[in-house]
Coordinates of C-alpha atoms and ligand atoms in Angstrom, one line a residue:
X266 CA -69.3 14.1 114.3
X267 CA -66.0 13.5 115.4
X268 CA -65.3 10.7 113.1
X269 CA -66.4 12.6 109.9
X270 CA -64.1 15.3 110.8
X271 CA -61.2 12.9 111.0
X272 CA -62.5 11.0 108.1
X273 CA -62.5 14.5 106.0
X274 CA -59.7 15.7 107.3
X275 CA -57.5 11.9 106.2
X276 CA -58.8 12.4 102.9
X277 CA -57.7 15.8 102.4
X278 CA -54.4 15.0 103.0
X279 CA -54.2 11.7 100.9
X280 CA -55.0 13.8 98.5
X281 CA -52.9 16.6 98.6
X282 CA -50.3 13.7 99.3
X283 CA -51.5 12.3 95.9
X284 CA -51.5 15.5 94.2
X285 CA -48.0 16.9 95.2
X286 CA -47.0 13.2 93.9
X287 CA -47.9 13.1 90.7
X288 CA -46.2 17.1 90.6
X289 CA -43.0 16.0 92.3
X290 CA -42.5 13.1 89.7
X291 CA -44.0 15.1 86.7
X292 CA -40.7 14.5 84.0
X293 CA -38.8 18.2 84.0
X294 CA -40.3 18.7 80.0
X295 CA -37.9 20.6 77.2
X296 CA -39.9 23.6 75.8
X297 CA -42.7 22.6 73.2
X298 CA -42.8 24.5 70.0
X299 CA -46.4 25.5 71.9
X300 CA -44.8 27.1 75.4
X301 CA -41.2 28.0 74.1
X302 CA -40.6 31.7 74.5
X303 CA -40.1 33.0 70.9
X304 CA -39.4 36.0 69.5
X305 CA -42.4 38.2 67.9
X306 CA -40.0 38.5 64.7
X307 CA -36.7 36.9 63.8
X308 CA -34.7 39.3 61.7
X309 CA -33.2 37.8 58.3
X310 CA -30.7 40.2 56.3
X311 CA -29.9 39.6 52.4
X312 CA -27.9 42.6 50.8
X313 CA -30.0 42.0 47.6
X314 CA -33.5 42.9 46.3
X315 CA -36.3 40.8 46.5
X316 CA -37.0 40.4 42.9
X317 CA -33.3 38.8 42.7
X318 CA -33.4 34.9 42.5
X319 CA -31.6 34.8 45.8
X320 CA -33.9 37.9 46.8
X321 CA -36.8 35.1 45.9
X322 CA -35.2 32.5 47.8
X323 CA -34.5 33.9 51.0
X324 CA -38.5 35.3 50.6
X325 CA -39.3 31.6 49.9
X326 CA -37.6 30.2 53.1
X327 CA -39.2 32.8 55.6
X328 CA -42.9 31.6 54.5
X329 CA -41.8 27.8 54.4
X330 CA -40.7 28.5 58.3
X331 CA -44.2 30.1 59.2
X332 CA -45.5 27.2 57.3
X333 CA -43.9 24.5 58.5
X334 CA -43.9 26.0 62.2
X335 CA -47.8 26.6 61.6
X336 CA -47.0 30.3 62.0
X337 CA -44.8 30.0 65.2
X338 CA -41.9 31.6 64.1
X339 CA -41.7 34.8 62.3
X340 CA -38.8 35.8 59.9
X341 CA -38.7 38.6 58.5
X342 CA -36.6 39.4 55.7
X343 CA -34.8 43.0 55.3
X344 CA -33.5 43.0 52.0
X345 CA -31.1 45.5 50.2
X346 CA -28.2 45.4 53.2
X347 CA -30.8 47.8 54.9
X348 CA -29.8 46.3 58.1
X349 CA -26.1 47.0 57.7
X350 CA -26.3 50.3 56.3
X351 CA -25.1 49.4 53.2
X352 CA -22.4 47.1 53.9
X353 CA -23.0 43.5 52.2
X354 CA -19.5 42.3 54.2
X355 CA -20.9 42.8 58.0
X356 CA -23.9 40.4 57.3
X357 CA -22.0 38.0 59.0
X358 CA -20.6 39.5 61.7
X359 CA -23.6 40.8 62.7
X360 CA -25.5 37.5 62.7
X361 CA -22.5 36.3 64.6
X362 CA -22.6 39.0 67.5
X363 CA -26.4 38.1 67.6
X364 CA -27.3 41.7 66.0
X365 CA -29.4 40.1 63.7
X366 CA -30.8 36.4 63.7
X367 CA -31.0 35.3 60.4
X368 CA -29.0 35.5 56.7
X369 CA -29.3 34.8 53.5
X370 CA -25.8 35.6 52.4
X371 CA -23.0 34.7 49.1
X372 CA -19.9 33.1 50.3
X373 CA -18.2 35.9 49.3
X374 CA -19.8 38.1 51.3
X375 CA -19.4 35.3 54.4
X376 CA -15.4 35.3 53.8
X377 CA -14.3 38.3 55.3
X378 CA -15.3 36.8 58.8
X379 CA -15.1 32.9 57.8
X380 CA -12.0 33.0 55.5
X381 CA -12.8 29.1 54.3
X382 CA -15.9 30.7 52.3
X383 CA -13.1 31.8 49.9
X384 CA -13.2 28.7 48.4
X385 CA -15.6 29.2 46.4
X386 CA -14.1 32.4 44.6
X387 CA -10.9 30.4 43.9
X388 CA -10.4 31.5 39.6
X389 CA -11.8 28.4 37.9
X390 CA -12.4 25.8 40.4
X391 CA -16.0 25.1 38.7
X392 CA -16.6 24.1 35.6
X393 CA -20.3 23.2 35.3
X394 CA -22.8 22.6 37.7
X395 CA -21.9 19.1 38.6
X396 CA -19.2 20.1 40.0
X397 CA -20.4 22.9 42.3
X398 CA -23.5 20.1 43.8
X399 CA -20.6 17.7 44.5
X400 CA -18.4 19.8 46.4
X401 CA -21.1 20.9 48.2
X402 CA -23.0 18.1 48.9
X403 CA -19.0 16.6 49.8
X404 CA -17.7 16.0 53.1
X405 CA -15.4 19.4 52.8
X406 CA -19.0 20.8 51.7
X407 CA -20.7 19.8 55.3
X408 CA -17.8 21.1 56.8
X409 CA -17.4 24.5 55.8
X410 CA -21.0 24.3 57.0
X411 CA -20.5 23.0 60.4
X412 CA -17.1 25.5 61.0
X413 CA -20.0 28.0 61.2
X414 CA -20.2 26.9 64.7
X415 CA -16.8 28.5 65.8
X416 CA -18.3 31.5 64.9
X417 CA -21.3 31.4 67.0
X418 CA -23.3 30.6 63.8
X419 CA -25.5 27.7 62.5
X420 CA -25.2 26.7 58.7
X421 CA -28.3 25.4 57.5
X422 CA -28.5 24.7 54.2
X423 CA -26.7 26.0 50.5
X424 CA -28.1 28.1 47.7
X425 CA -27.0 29.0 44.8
X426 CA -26.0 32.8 43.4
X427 CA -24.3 31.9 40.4
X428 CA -21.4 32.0 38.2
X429 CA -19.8 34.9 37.8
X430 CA -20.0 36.7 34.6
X431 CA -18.3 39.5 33.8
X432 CA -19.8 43.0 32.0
X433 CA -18.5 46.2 30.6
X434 CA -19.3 49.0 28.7
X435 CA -16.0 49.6 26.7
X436 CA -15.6 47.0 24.8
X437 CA -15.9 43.3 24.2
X438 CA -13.6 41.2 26.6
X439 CA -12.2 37.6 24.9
X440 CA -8.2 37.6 25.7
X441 CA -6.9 39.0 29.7
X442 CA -5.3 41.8 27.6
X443 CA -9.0 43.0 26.9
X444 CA -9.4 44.0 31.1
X445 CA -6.3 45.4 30.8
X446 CA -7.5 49.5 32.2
X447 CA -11.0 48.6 32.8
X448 CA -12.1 49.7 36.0
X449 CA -13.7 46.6 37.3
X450 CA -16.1 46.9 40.6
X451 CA -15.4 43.8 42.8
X452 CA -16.4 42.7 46.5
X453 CA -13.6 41.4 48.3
X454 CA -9.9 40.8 48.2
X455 CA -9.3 37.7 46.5
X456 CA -11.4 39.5 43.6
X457 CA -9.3 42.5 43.8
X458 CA -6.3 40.0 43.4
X459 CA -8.2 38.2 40.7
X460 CA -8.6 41.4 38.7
X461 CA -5.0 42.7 39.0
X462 CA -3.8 39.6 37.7
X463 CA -5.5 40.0 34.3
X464 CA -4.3 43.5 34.4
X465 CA -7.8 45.6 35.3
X466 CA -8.3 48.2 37.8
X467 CA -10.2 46.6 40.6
X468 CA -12.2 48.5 43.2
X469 CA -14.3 47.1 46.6
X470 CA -17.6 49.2 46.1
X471 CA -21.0 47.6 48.0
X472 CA -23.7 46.3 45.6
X473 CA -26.2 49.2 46.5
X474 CA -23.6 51.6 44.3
X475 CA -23.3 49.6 41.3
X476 CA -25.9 50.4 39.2
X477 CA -25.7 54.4 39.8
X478 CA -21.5 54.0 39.2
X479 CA -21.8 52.3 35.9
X480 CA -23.8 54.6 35.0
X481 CA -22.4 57.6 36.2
X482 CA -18.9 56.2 34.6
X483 CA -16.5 55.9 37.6
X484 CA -16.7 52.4 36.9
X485 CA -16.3 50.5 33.3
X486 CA -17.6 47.0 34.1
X487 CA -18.8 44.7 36.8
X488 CA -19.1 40.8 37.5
X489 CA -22.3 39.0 38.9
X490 CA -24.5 35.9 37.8
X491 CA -26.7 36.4 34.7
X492 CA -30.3 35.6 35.6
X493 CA -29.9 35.6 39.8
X494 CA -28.4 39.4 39.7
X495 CA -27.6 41.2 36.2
X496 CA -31.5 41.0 34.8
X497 CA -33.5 41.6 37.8
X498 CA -30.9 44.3 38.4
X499 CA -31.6 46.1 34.7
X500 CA -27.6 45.8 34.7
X501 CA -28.6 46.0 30.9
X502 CA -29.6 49.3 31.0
X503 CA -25.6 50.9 31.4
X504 CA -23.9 47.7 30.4
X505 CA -22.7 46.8 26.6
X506 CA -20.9 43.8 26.9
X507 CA -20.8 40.4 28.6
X508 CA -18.4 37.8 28.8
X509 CA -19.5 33.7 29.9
X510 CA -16.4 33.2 31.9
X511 CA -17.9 31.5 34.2
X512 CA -14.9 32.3 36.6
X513 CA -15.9 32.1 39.8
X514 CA -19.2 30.1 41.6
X515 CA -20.7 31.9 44.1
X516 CA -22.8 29.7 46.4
X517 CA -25.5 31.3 49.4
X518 CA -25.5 29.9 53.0
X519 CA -28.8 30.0 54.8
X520 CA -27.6 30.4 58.6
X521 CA -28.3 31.9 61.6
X522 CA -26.9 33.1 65.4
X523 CA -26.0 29.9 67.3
X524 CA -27.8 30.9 70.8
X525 CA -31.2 31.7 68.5
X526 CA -30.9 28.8 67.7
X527 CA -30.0 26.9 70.8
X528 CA -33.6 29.1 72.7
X529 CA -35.5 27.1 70.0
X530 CA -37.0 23.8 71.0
X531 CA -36.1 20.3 68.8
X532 CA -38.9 20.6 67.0
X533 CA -38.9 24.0 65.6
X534 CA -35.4 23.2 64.5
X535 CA -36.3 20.3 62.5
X536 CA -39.2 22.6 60.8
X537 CA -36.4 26.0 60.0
X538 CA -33.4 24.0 58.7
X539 CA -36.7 21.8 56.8
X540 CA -37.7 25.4 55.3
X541 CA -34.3 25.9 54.9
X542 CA -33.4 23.3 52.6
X543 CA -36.7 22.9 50.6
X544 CA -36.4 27.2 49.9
X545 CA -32.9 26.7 49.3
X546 CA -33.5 23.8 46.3
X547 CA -36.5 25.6 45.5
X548 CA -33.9 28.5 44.3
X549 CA -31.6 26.8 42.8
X550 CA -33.7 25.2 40.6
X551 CA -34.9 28.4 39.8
X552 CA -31.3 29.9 39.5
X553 CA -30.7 27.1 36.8
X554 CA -33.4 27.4 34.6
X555 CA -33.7 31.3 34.6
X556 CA -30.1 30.8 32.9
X557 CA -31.0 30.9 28.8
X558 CA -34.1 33.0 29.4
X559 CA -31.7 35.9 31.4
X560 CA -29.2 35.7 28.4
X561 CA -31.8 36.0 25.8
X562 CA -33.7 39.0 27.4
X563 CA -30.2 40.4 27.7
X564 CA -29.5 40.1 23.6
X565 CA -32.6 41.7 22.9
X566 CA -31.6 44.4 25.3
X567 CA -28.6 45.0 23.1
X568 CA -26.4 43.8 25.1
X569 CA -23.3 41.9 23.0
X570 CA -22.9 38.4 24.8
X571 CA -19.3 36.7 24.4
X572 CA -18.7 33.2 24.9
X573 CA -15.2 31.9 25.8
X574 CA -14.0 28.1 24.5
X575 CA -12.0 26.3 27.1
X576 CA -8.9 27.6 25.0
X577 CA -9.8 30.7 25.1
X578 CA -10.3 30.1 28.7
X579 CA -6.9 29.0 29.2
X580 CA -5.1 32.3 29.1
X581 CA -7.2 33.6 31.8
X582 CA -7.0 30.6 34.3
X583 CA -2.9 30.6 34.1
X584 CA -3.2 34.5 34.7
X585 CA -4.9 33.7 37.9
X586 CA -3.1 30.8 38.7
X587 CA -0.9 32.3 41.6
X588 CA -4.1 34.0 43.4
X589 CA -5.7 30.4 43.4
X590 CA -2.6 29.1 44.8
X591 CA -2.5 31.8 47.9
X592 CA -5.8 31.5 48.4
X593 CA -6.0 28.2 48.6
X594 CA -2.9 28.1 51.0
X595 CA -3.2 31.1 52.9
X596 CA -7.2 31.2 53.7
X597 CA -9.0 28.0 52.9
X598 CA -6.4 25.7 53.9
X599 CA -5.4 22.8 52.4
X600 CA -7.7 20.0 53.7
X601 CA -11.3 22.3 52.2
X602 CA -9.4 22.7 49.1
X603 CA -8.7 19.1 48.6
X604 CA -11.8 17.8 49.7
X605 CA -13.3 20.3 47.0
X606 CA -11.2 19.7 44.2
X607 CA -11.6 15.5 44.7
X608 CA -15.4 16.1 44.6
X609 CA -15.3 18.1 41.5
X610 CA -12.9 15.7 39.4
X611 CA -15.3 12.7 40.4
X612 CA -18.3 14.5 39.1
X613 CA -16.2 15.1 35.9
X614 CA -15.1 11.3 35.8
Ligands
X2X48 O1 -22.2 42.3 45.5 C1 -22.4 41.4 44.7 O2 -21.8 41.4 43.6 C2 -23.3 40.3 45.0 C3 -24.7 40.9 45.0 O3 -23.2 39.3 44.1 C4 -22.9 39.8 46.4 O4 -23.5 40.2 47.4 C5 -21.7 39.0 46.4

């Protein structure tokens, strides 16, 4: 009787031995995408609509993350600025503080708090295509990207909004003298500088006032890309003419708040900045072949479509020579500007 009691009692305590064992040397494991602690719905802000082509593509990358993260993570997408209360220039700041997780956002709209973005916007720097995917696919390009960072933010992929064309309702716009008056609605400052330069009247006014201002007359003209913003927009509707300048490139940055990111486990990463960069070629392809279609449906609106020779061009680019040069010194710096325009003479080579 005895015996059996010992003999129980010696096996009990092997095995709770055994068992607290295998617990103690159990490896500390990082969060699985199954037992991480994520949030029921990631917040993503774009200050356009959702029928824009950069409305599309930051629609496209929230279901390739519930895709590829077999529905684990949840972004949704606010459109229209509707988390800023109208202001397309605190996206950033916002994602930065942590206020909201995600964005979908231009360079230009990213420049206010990263000042680098302006590269971008500098008068001319792009002429075609080639020379926007080499400068961003460059090493200055993955920088600009990873400076994010210092601002408590994680750069994912690029996108693509477009060049900038430029619309008015007065009259048609071939020679700087042509601005001269027009009261041009811009975004930020380097624009504002741009504008004055060629002799129009700039004015800062947040996308969500465009349309009702041009048509309400307290502006004469505005500048945005052709088939990503000016048709889905109905910018037809109060606009006469348009000018293919193609004066400034703007590009989108997928990105999002640098602790939301570090609470995410390896794997989920992999899968967002995945979504990221498959929704974000997804859209440019888009962007790119919505071009001749956009200008097309914009003649048969009525609208009078101008296209400038690089002569023609030449006027304009020495007009906004000096805000390229103070741009370039004073805000991007001299090392992204460089690294940009190396990139984009070898793609022209
Ligand atoms: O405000 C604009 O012009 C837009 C929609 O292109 C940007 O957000 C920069």
């Amino acid at each position: 009787m005895n015996r059996t009691v010992i003999r129980i009692v010696a096996v009990s305590l092997l095995l709770a031995l055994v068992l607290t064992a295998v617990g103690c040397t159990k490896p500390a494991e990082q969060p699985s995408g199954s037992d991480a602690k994520l949030k029921d719905e990631y917040k993503l802000t774009m200050n356009v609509s959702n029928e824009t082509i950069w409305g599309q593509g930051g629609n496209k990358f929230a279901e390739l993350v519930k895709e590829y993260t077999d529905g684990k993570v949840n972004v949704k997408v606010y459109p229209n600025a509707m988390l800023t209360g109208g202001d397309q220039m605190r996206q950033a700041e916002m994602v930065q503080s942590g206020a909201i997780d995600f964005m979908v956002n231009s360079t230009i709209n990213i420049a206010p708090t990263i000042p680098e973005f302006d590269v971008f916007s500098l008068p001319f720097l792009f002429p075609t295509y080639e020379a926007v995917d080499a400068a961003t696919s460059s090493a200055g390009g993955e920088q600009l990207l990873k400076s994010m960072e210092e601002y408590n933010m994680v750069g994912l992929a690029y996108g693509e909004n477009g060049f900038r064309e430029v619309t008015n309702n007065k009259h048609t716009v071939k020679t700087p003298d042509d601005l001269k008056g027009l009261k041009m609605r811009v975004v930020t400052p380097i624009y504002i500088d741009i504008m004055r330069a060629l002799g129009a009247n700039a004015i800062s006014m947040n996308w969500g006032e465009v349309f009702t201002a041009l048509q309400q007359g307290t502006i004469d003209g505005q500048e945005n890309p052709i088939a990503g913003v000016i048709v889905p927009n109905k910018i037809y509707e109060v606009q006469k003419y348009l000018t293919n300048w193609h004066y400034s490139y703007d590009a989108l940055v997928v990105a999002v708040n640098k602790d939301v990111w570090n609470s995410l486990p390896a794997d989920i990463q992999e899968q967002i900045e995945k979504a990221a960069k498959d929704a974000m070629a997804w859209e440019i392809e888009l962007s790119r072949k919505s071009i001749d279609e956009g200008i097309q449906l914009l003649k048969d609106k009525g609208v009078e479509v101008t296209d400038l020779s690089p002569e023609e061009l030449e006027p304009f680019r020495e007009k906004t020579a000096p805000v390229y040069e103070k741009y370039a010194s004073e805000k991007v710096g001299k090392e992204i500007v460089t690294a940009f325009e190396e990139a984009i003479a070898k793609s022209l080579k």
